[in-house]
PDB file of C-alpha atoms in Angstrom:
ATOM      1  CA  UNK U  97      -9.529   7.328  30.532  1.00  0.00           C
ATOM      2  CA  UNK U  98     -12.840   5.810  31.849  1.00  0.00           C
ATOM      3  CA  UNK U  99     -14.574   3.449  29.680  1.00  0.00           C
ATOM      4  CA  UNK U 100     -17.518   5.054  28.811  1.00  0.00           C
ATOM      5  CA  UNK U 101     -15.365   8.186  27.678  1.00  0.00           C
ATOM      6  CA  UNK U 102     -13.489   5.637  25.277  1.00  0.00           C
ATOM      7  CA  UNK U 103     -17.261   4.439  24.471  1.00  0.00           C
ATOM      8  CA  UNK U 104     -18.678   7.919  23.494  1.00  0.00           C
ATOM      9  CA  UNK U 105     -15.156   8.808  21.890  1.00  0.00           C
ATOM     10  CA  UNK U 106     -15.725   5.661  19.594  1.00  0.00           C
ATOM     11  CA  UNK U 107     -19.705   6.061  18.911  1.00  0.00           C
ATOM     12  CA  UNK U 108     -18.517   9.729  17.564  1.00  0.00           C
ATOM     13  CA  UNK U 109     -15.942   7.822  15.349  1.00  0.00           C
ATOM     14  CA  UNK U 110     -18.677   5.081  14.225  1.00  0.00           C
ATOM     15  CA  UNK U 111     -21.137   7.771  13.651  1.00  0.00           C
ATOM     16  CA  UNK U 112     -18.785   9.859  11.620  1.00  0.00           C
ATOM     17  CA  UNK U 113     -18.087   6.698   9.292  1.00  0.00           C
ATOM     18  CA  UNK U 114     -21.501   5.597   9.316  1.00  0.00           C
ATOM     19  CA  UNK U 115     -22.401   9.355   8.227  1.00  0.00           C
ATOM     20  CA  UNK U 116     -19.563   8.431   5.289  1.00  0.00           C
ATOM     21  CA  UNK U 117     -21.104   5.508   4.245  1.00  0.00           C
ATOM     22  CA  UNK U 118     -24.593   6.908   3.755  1.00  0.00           C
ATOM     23  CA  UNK U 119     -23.108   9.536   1.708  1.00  0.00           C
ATOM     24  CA  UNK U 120     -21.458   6.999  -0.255  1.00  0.00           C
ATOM     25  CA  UNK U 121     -24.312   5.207  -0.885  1.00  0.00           C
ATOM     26  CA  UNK U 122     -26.553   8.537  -1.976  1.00  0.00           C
ATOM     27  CA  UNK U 123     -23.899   9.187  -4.279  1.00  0.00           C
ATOM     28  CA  UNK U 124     -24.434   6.023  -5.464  1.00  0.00           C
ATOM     29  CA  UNK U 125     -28.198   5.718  -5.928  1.00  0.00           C
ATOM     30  CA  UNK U 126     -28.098   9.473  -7.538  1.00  0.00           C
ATOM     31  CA  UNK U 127     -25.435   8.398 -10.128  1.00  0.00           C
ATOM     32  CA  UNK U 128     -28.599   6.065 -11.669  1.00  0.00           C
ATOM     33  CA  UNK U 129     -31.566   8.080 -11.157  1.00  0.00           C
ATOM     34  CA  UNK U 130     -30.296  11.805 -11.159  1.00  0.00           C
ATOM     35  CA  UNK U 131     -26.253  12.117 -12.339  1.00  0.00           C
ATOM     36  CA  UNK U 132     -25.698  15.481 -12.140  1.00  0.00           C
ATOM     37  CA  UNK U 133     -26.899  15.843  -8.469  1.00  0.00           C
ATOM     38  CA  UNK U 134     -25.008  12.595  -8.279  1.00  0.00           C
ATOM     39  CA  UNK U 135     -21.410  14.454  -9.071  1.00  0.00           C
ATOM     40  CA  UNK U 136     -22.288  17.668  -7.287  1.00  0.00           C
ATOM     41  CA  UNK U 137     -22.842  15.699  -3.958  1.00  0.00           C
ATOM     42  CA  UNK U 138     -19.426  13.779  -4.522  1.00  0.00           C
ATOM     43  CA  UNK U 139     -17.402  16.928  -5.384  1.00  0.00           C
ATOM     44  CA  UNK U 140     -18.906  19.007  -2.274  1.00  0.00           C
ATOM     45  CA  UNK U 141     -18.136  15.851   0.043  1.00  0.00           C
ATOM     46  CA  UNK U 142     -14.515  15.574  -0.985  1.00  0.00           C
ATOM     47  CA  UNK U 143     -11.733  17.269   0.706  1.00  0.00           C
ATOM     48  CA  UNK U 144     -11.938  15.351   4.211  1.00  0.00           C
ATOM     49  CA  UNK U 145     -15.384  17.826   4.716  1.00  0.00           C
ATOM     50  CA  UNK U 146     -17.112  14.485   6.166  1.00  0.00           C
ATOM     51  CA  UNK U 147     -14.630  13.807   9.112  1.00  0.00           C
ATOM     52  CA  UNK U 148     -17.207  15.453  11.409  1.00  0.00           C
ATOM     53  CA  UNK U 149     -20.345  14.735  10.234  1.00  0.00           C
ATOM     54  CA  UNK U 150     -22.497  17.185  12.029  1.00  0.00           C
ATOM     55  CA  UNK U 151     -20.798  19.911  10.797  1.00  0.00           C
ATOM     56  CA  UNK U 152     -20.805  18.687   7.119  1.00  0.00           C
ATOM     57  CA  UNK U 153     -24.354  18.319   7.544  1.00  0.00           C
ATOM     58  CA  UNK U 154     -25.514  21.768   9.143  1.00  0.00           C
ATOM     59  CA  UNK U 155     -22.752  23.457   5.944  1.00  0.00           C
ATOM     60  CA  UNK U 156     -24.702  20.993   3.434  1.00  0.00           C
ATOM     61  CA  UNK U 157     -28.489  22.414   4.371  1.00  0.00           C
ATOM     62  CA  UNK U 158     -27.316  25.834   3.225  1.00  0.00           C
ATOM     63  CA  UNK U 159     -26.656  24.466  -0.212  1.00  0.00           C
ATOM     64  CA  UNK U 160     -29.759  25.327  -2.170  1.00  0.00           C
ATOM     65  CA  UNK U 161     -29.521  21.862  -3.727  1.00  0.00           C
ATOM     66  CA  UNK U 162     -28.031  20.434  -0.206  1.00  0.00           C
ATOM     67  CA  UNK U 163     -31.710  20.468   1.972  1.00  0.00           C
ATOM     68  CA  UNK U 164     -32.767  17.710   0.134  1.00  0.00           C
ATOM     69  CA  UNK U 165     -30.046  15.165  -0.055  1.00  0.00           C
ATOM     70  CA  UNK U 166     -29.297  16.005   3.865  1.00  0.00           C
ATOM     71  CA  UNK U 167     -32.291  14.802   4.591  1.00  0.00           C
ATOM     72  CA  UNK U 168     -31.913  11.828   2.567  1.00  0.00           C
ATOM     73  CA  UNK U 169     -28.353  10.827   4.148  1.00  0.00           C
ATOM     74  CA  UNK U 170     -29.695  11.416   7.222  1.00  0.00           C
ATOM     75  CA  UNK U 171     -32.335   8.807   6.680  1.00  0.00           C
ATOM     76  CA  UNK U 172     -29.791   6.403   5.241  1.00  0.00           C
ATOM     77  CA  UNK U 173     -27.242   6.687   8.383  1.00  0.00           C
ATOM     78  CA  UNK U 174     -30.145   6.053  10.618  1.00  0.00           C
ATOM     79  CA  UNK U 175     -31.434   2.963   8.902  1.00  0.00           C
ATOM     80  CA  UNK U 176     -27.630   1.468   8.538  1.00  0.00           C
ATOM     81  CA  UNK U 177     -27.427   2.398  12.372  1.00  0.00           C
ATOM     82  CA  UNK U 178     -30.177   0.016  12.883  1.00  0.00           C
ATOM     83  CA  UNK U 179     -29.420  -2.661  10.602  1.00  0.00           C
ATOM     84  CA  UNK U 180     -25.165  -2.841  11.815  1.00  0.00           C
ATOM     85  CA  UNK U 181     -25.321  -2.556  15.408  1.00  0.00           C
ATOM     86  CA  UNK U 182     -26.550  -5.880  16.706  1.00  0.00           C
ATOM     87  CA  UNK U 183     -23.471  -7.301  15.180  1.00  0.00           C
ATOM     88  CA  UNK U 184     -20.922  -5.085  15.974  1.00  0.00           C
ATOM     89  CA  UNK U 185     -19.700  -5.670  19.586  1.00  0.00           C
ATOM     90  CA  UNK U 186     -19.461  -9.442  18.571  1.00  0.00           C
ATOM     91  CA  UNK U 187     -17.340  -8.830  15.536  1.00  0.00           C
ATOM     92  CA  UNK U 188     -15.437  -6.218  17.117  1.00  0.00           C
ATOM     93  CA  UNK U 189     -14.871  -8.622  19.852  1.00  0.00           C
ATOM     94  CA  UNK U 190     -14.207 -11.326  18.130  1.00  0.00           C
ATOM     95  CA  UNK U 191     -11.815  -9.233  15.368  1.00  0.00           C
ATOM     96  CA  UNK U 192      -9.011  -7.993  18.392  1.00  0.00           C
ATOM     97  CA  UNK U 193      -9.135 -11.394  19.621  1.00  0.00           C
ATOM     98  CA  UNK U 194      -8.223 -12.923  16.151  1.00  0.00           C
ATOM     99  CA  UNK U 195      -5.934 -10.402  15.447  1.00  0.00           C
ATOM    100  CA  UNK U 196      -3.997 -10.078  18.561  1.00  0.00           C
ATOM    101  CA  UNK U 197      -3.276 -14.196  18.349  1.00  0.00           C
ATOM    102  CA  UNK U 198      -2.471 -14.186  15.493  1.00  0.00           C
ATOM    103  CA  UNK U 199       0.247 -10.954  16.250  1.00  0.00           C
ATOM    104  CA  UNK U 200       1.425 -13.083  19.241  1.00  0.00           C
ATOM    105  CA  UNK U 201       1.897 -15.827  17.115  1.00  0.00           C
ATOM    106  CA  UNK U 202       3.868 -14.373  14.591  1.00  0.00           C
ATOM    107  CA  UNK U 203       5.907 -13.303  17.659  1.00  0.00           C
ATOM    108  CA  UNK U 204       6.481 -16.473  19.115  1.00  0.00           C
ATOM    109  CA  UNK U 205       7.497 -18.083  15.294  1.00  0.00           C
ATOM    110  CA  UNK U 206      10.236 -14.933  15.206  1.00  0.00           C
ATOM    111  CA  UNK U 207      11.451 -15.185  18.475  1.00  0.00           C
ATOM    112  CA  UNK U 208      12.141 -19.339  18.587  1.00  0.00           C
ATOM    113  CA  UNK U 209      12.815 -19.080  14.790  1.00  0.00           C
ATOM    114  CA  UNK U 210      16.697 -17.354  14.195  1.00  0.00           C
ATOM    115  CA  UNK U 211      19.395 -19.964  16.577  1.00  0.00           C
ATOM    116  CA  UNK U 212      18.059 -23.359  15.148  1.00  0.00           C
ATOM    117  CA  UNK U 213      20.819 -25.224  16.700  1.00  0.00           C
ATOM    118  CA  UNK U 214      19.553 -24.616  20.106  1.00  0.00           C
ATOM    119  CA  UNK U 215      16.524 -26.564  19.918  1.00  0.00           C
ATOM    120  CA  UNK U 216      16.149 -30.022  21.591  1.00  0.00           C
ATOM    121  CA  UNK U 217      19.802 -29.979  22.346  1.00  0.00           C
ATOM    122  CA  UNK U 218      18.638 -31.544  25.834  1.00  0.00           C
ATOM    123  CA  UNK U 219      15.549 -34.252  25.220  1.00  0.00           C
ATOM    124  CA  UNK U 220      14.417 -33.813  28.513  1.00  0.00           C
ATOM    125  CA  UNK U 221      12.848 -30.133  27.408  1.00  0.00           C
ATOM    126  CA  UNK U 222      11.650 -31.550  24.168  1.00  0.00           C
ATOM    127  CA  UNK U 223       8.402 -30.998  25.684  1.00  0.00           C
ATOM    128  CA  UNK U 224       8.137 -27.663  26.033  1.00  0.00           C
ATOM    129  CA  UNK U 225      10.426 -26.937  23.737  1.00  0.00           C
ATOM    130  CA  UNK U 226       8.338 -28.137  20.737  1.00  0.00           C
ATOM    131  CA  UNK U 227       5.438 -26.102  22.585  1.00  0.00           C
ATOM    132  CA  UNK U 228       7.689 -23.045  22.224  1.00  0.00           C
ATOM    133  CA  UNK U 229       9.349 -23.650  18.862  1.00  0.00           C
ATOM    134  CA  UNK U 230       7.539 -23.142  15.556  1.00  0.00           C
TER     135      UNK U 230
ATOM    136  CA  UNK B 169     -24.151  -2.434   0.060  1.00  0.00           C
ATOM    137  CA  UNK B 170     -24.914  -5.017   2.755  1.00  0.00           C
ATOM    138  CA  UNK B 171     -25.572  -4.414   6.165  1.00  0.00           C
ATOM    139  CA  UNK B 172     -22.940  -7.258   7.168  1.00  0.00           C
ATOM    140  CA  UNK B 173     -20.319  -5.195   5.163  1.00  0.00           C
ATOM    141  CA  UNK B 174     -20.680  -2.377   6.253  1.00  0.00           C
ATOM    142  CA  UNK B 175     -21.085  -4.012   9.854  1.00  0.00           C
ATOM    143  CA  UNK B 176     -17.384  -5.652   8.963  1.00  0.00           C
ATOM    144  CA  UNK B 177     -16.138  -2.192   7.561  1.00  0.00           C
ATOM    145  CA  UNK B 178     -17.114  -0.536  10.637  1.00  0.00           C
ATOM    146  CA  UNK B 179     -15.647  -2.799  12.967  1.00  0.00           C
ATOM    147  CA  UNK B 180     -12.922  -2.141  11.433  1.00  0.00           C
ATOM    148  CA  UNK B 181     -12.767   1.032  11.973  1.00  0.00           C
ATOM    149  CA  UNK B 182     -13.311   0.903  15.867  1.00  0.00           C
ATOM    150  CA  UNK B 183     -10.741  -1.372  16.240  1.00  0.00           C
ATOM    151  CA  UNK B 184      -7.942   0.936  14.419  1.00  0.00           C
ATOM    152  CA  UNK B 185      -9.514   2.872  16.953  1.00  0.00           C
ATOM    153  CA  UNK B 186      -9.289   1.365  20.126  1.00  0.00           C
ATOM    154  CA  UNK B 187      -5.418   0.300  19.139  1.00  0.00           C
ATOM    155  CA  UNK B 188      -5.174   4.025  18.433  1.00  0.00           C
ATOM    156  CA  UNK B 189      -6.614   4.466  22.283  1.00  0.00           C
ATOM    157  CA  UNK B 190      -4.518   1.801  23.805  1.00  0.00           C
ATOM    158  CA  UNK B 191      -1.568   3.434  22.582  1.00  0.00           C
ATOM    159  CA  UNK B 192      -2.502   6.755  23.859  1.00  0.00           C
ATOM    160  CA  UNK B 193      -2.737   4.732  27.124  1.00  0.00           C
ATOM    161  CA  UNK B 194       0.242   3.126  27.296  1.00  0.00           C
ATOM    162  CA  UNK B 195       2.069   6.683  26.320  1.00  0.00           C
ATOM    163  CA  UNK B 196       0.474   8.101  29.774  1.00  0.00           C
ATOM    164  CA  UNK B 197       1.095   5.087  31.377  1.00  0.00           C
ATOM    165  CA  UNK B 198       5.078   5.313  30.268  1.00  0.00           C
ATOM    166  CA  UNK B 199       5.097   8.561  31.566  1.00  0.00           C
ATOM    167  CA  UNK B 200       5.120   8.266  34.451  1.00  0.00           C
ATOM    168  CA  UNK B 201       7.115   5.044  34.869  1.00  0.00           C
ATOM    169  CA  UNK B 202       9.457   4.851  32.101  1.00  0.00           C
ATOM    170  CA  UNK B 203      10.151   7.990  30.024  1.00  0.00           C
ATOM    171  CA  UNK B 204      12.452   7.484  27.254  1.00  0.00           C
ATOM    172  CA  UNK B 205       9.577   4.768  26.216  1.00  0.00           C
ATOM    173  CA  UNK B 206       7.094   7.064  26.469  1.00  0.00           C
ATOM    174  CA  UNK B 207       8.963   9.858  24.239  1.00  0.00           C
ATOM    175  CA  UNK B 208      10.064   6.626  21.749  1.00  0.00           C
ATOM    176  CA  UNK B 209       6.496   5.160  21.637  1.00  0.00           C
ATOM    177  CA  UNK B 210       5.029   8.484  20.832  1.00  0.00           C
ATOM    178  CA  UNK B 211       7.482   9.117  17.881  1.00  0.00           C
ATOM    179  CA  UNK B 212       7.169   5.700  16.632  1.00  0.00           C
ATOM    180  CA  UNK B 213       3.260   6.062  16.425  1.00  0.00           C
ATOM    181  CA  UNK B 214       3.631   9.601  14.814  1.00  0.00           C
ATOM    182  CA  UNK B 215       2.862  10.481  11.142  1.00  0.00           C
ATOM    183  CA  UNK B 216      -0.193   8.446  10.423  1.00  0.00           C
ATOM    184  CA  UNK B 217       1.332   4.731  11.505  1.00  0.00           C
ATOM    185  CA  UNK B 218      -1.845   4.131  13.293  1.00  0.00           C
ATOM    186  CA  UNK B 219      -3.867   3.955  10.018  1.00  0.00           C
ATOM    187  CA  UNK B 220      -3.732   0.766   9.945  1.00  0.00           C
ATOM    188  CA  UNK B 221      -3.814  -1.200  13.810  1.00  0.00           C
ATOM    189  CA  UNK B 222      -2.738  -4.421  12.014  1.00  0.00           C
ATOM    190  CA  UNK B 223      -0.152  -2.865  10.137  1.00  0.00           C
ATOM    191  CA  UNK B 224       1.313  -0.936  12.880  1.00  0.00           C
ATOM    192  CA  UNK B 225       1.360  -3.911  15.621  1.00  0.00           C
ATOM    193  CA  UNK B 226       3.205  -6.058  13.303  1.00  0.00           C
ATOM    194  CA  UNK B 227       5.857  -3.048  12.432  1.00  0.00           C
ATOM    195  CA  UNK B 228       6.642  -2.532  15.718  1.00  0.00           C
ATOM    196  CA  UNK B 229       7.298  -5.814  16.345  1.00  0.00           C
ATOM    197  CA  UNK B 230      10.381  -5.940  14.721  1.00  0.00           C
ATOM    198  CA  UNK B 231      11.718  -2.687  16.393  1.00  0.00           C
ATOM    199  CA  UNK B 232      14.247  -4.732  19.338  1.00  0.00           C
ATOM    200  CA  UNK B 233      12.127  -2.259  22.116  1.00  0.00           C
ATOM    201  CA  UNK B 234       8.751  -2.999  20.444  1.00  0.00           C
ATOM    202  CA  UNK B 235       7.862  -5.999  21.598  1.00  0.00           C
ATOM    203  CA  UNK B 236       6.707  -5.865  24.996  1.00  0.00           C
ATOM    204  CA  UNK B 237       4.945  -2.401  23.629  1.00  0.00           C
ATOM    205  CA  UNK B 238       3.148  -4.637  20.863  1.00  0.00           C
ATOM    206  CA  UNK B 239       1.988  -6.894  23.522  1.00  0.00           C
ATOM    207  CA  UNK B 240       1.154  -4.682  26.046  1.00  0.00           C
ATOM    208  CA  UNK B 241      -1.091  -2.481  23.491  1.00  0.00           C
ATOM    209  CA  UNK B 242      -2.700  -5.803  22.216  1.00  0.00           C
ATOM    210  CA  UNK B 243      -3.553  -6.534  26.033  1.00  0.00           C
ATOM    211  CA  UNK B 244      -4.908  -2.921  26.576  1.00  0.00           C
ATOM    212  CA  UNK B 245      -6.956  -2.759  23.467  1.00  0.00           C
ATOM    213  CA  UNK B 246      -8.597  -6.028  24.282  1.00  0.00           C
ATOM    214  CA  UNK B 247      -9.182  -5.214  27.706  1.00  0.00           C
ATOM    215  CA  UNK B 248     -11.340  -1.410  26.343  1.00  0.00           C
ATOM    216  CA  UNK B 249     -12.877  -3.775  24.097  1.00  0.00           C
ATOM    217  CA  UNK B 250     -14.491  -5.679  26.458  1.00  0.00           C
ATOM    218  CA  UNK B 251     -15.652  -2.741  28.537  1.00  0.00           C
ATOM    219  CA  UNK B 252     -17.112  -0.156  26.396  1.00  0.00           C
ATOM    220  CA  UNK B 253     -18.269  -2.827  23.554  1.00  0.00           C
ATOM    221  CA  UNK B 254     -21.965  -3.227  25.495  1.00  0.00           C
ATOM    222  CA  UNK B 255     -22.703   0.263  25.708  1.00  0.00           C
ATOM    223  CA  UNK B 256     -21.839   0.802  21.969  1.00  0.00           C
ATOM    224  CA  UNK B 257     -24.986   0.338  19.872  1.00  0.00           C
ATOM    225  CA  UNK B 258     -26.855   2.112  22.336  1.00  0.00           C
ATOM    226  CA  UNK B 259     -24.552   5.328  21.958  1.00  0.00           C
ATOM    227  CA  UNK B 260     -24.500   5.165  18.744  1.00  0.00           C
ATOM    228  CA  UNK B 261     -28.255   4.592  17.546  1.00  0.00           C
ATOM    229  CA  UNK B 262     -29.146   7.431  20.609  1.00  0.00           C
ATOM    230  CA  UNK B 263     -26.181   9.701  19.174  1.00  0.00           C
ATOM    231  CA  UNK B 264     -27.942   9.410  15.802  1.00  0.00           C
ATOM    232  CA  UNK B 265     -30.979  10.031  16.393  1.00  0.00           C
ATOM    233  CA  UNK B 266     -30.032  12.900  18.112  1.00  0.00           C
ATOM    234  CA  UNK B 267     -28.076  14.500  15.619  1.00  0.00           C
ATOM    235  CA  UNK B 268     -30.725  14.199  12.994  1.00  0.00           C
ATOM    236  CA  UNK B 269     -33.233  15.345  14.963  1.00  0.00           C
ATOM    237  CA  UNK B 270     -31.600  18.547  15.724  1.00  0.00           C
ATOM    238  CA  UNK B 271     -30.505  18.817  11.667  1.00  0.00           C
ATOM    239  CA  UNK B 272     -34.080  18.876  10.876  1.00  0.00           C
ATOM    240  CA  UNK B 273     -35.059  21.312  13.508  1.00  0.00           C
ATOM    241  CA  UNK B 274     -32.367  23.719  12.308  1.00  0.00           C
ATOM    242  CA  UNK B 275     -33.725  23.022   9.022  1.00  0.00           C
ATOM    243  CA  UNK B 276     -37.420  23.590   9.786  1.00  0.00           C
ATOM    244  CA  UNK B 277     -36.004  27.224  11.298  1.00  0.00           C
ATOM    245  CA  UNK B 278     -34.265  27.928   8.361  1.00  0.00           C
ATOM    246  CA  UNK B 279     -37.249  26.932   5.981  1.00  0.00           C
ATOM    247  CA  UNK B 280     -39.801  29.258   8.451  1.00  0.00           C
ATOM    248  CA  UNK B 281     -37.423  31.942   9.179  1.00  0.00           C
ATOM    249  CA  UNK B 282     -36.886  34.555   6.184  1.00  0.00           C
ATOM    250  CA  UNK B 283     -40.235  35.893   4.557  1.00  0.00           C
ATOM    251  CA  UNK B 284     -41.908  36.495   7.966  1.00  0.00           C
ATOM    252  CA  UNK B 285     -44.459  38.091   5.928  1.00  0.00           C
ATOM    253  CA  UNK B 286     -45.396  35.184   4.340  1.00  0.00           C
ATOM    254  CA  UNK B 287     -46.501  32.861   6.862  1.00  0.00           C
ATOM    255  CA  UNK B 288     -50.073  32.657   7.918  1.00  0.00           C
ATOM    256  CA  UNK B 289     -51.052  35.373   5.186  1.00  0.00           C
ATOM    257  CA  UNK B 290     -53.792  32.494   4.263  1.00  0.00           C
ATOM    258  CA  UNK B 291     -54.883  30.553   7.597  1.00  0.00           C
ATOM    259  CA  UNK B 292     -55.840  27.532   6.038  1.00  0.00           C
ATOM    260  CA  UNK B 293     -52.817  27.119   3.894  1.00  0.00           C
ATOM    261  CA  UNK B 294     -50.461  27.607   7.246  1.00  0.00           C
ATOM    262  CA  UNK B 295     -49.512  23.938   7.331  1.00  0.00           C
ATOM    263  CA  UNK B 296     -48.028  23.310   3.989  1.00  0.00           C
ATOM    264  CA  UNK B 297     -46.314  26.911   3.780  1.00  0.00           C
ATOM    265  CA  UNK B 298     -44.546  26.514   7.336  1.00  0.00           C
ATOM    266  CA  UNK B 299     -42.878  23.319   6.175  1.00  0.00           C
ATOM    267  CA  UNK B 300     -42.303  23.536   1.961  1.00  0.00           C
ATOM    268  CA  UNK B 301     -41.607  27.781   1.898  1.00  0.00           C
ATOM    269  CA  UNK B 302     -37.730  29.044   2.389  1.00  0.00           C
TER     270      UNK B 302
END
């Protein structure tokens, strides 16, 4: 697995949810300004039909009523492309970091925790055993 | 909806991902070198457990042959992290644009396809009809 096949495998994922997310948020708008187009667009995107994108989109734009609001979620997956991205290598980053110390933590407090008794029984590892211990 | 939510939501979603890859990984890897692993790590991550990355690493931590898998994943997921993180946005916001460029092209088809007959019956209303008729 080469990295930029794990890259293009995860941009399909991110685009997929991104896709989601615009639909979410048509839905959303519609439900103020035009309900019934509002529940149509939920009820034909239920069913796991958005977990490819592209092909919910081409099946949408043969909707008579579906031209439209493709174009529109379209639009609103491209501008949340732009506005998301600069942040999220850094929070992606950052979020396996944090979350893989914190797993190797909670590791660490399990595997010194169960045989207290064994602790500082000799004072010349107190050191490291305190580093070690929880 | 704000952009830094759905930035966070996102990120989210990659990194169930990448654990998700990493674990792939480490099945292939086990393959080769250890076996019964392999064919226990596979069931294990069966039936949906990689939902949730978090959830998952945590689970199999407490499994007595999980441990070293839990940190071994952690290291592997970090590791894609770091590689295919910087050519992310650009994948995505090209894969995008893409995409919804070759929607609307489909779409323009569509829209100038059917009533031949139609188009370019009045030259100087050709503009409007090739893009608004059906």
């Amino acid at each position: 697995m080469q990295p930029k096949d794990i890259a293009k495998d995860t941009a399909k994922v991110v685009q997929n949810f991104l896709t989601y997310k615009a639909v979410q948020l048509v839905i959303a708008q519609l439900a103020e300004t035009n309900p019934s187009e509002s529940i149509w667009l939920r009820q034909y995107s239920s069913g796991g039909k958005l977990r490819d994108a592209e092909v919910y989109l081409r099946d949408i734009m043969s909707e008579p009523r579906g031209k439209e609001l493709a174009l529109r979620i379209m639009t609103v997956r491209d501008s949340m492309a732009e506005q998301t991205l600069e942040f999220l290598p850094e929070i992606i980053a950052s979020g396996v970091k944090k979350d893989n110390l914190a797993h190797r933590r909670h590791l660490l407090e399990r595997l010194t925790q169960s045989p207290d008794e064994t602790i500082n029984l000799d004072p010349s590892e107190a050191n490291s055993e305190t580093e070690d211990s929880d």
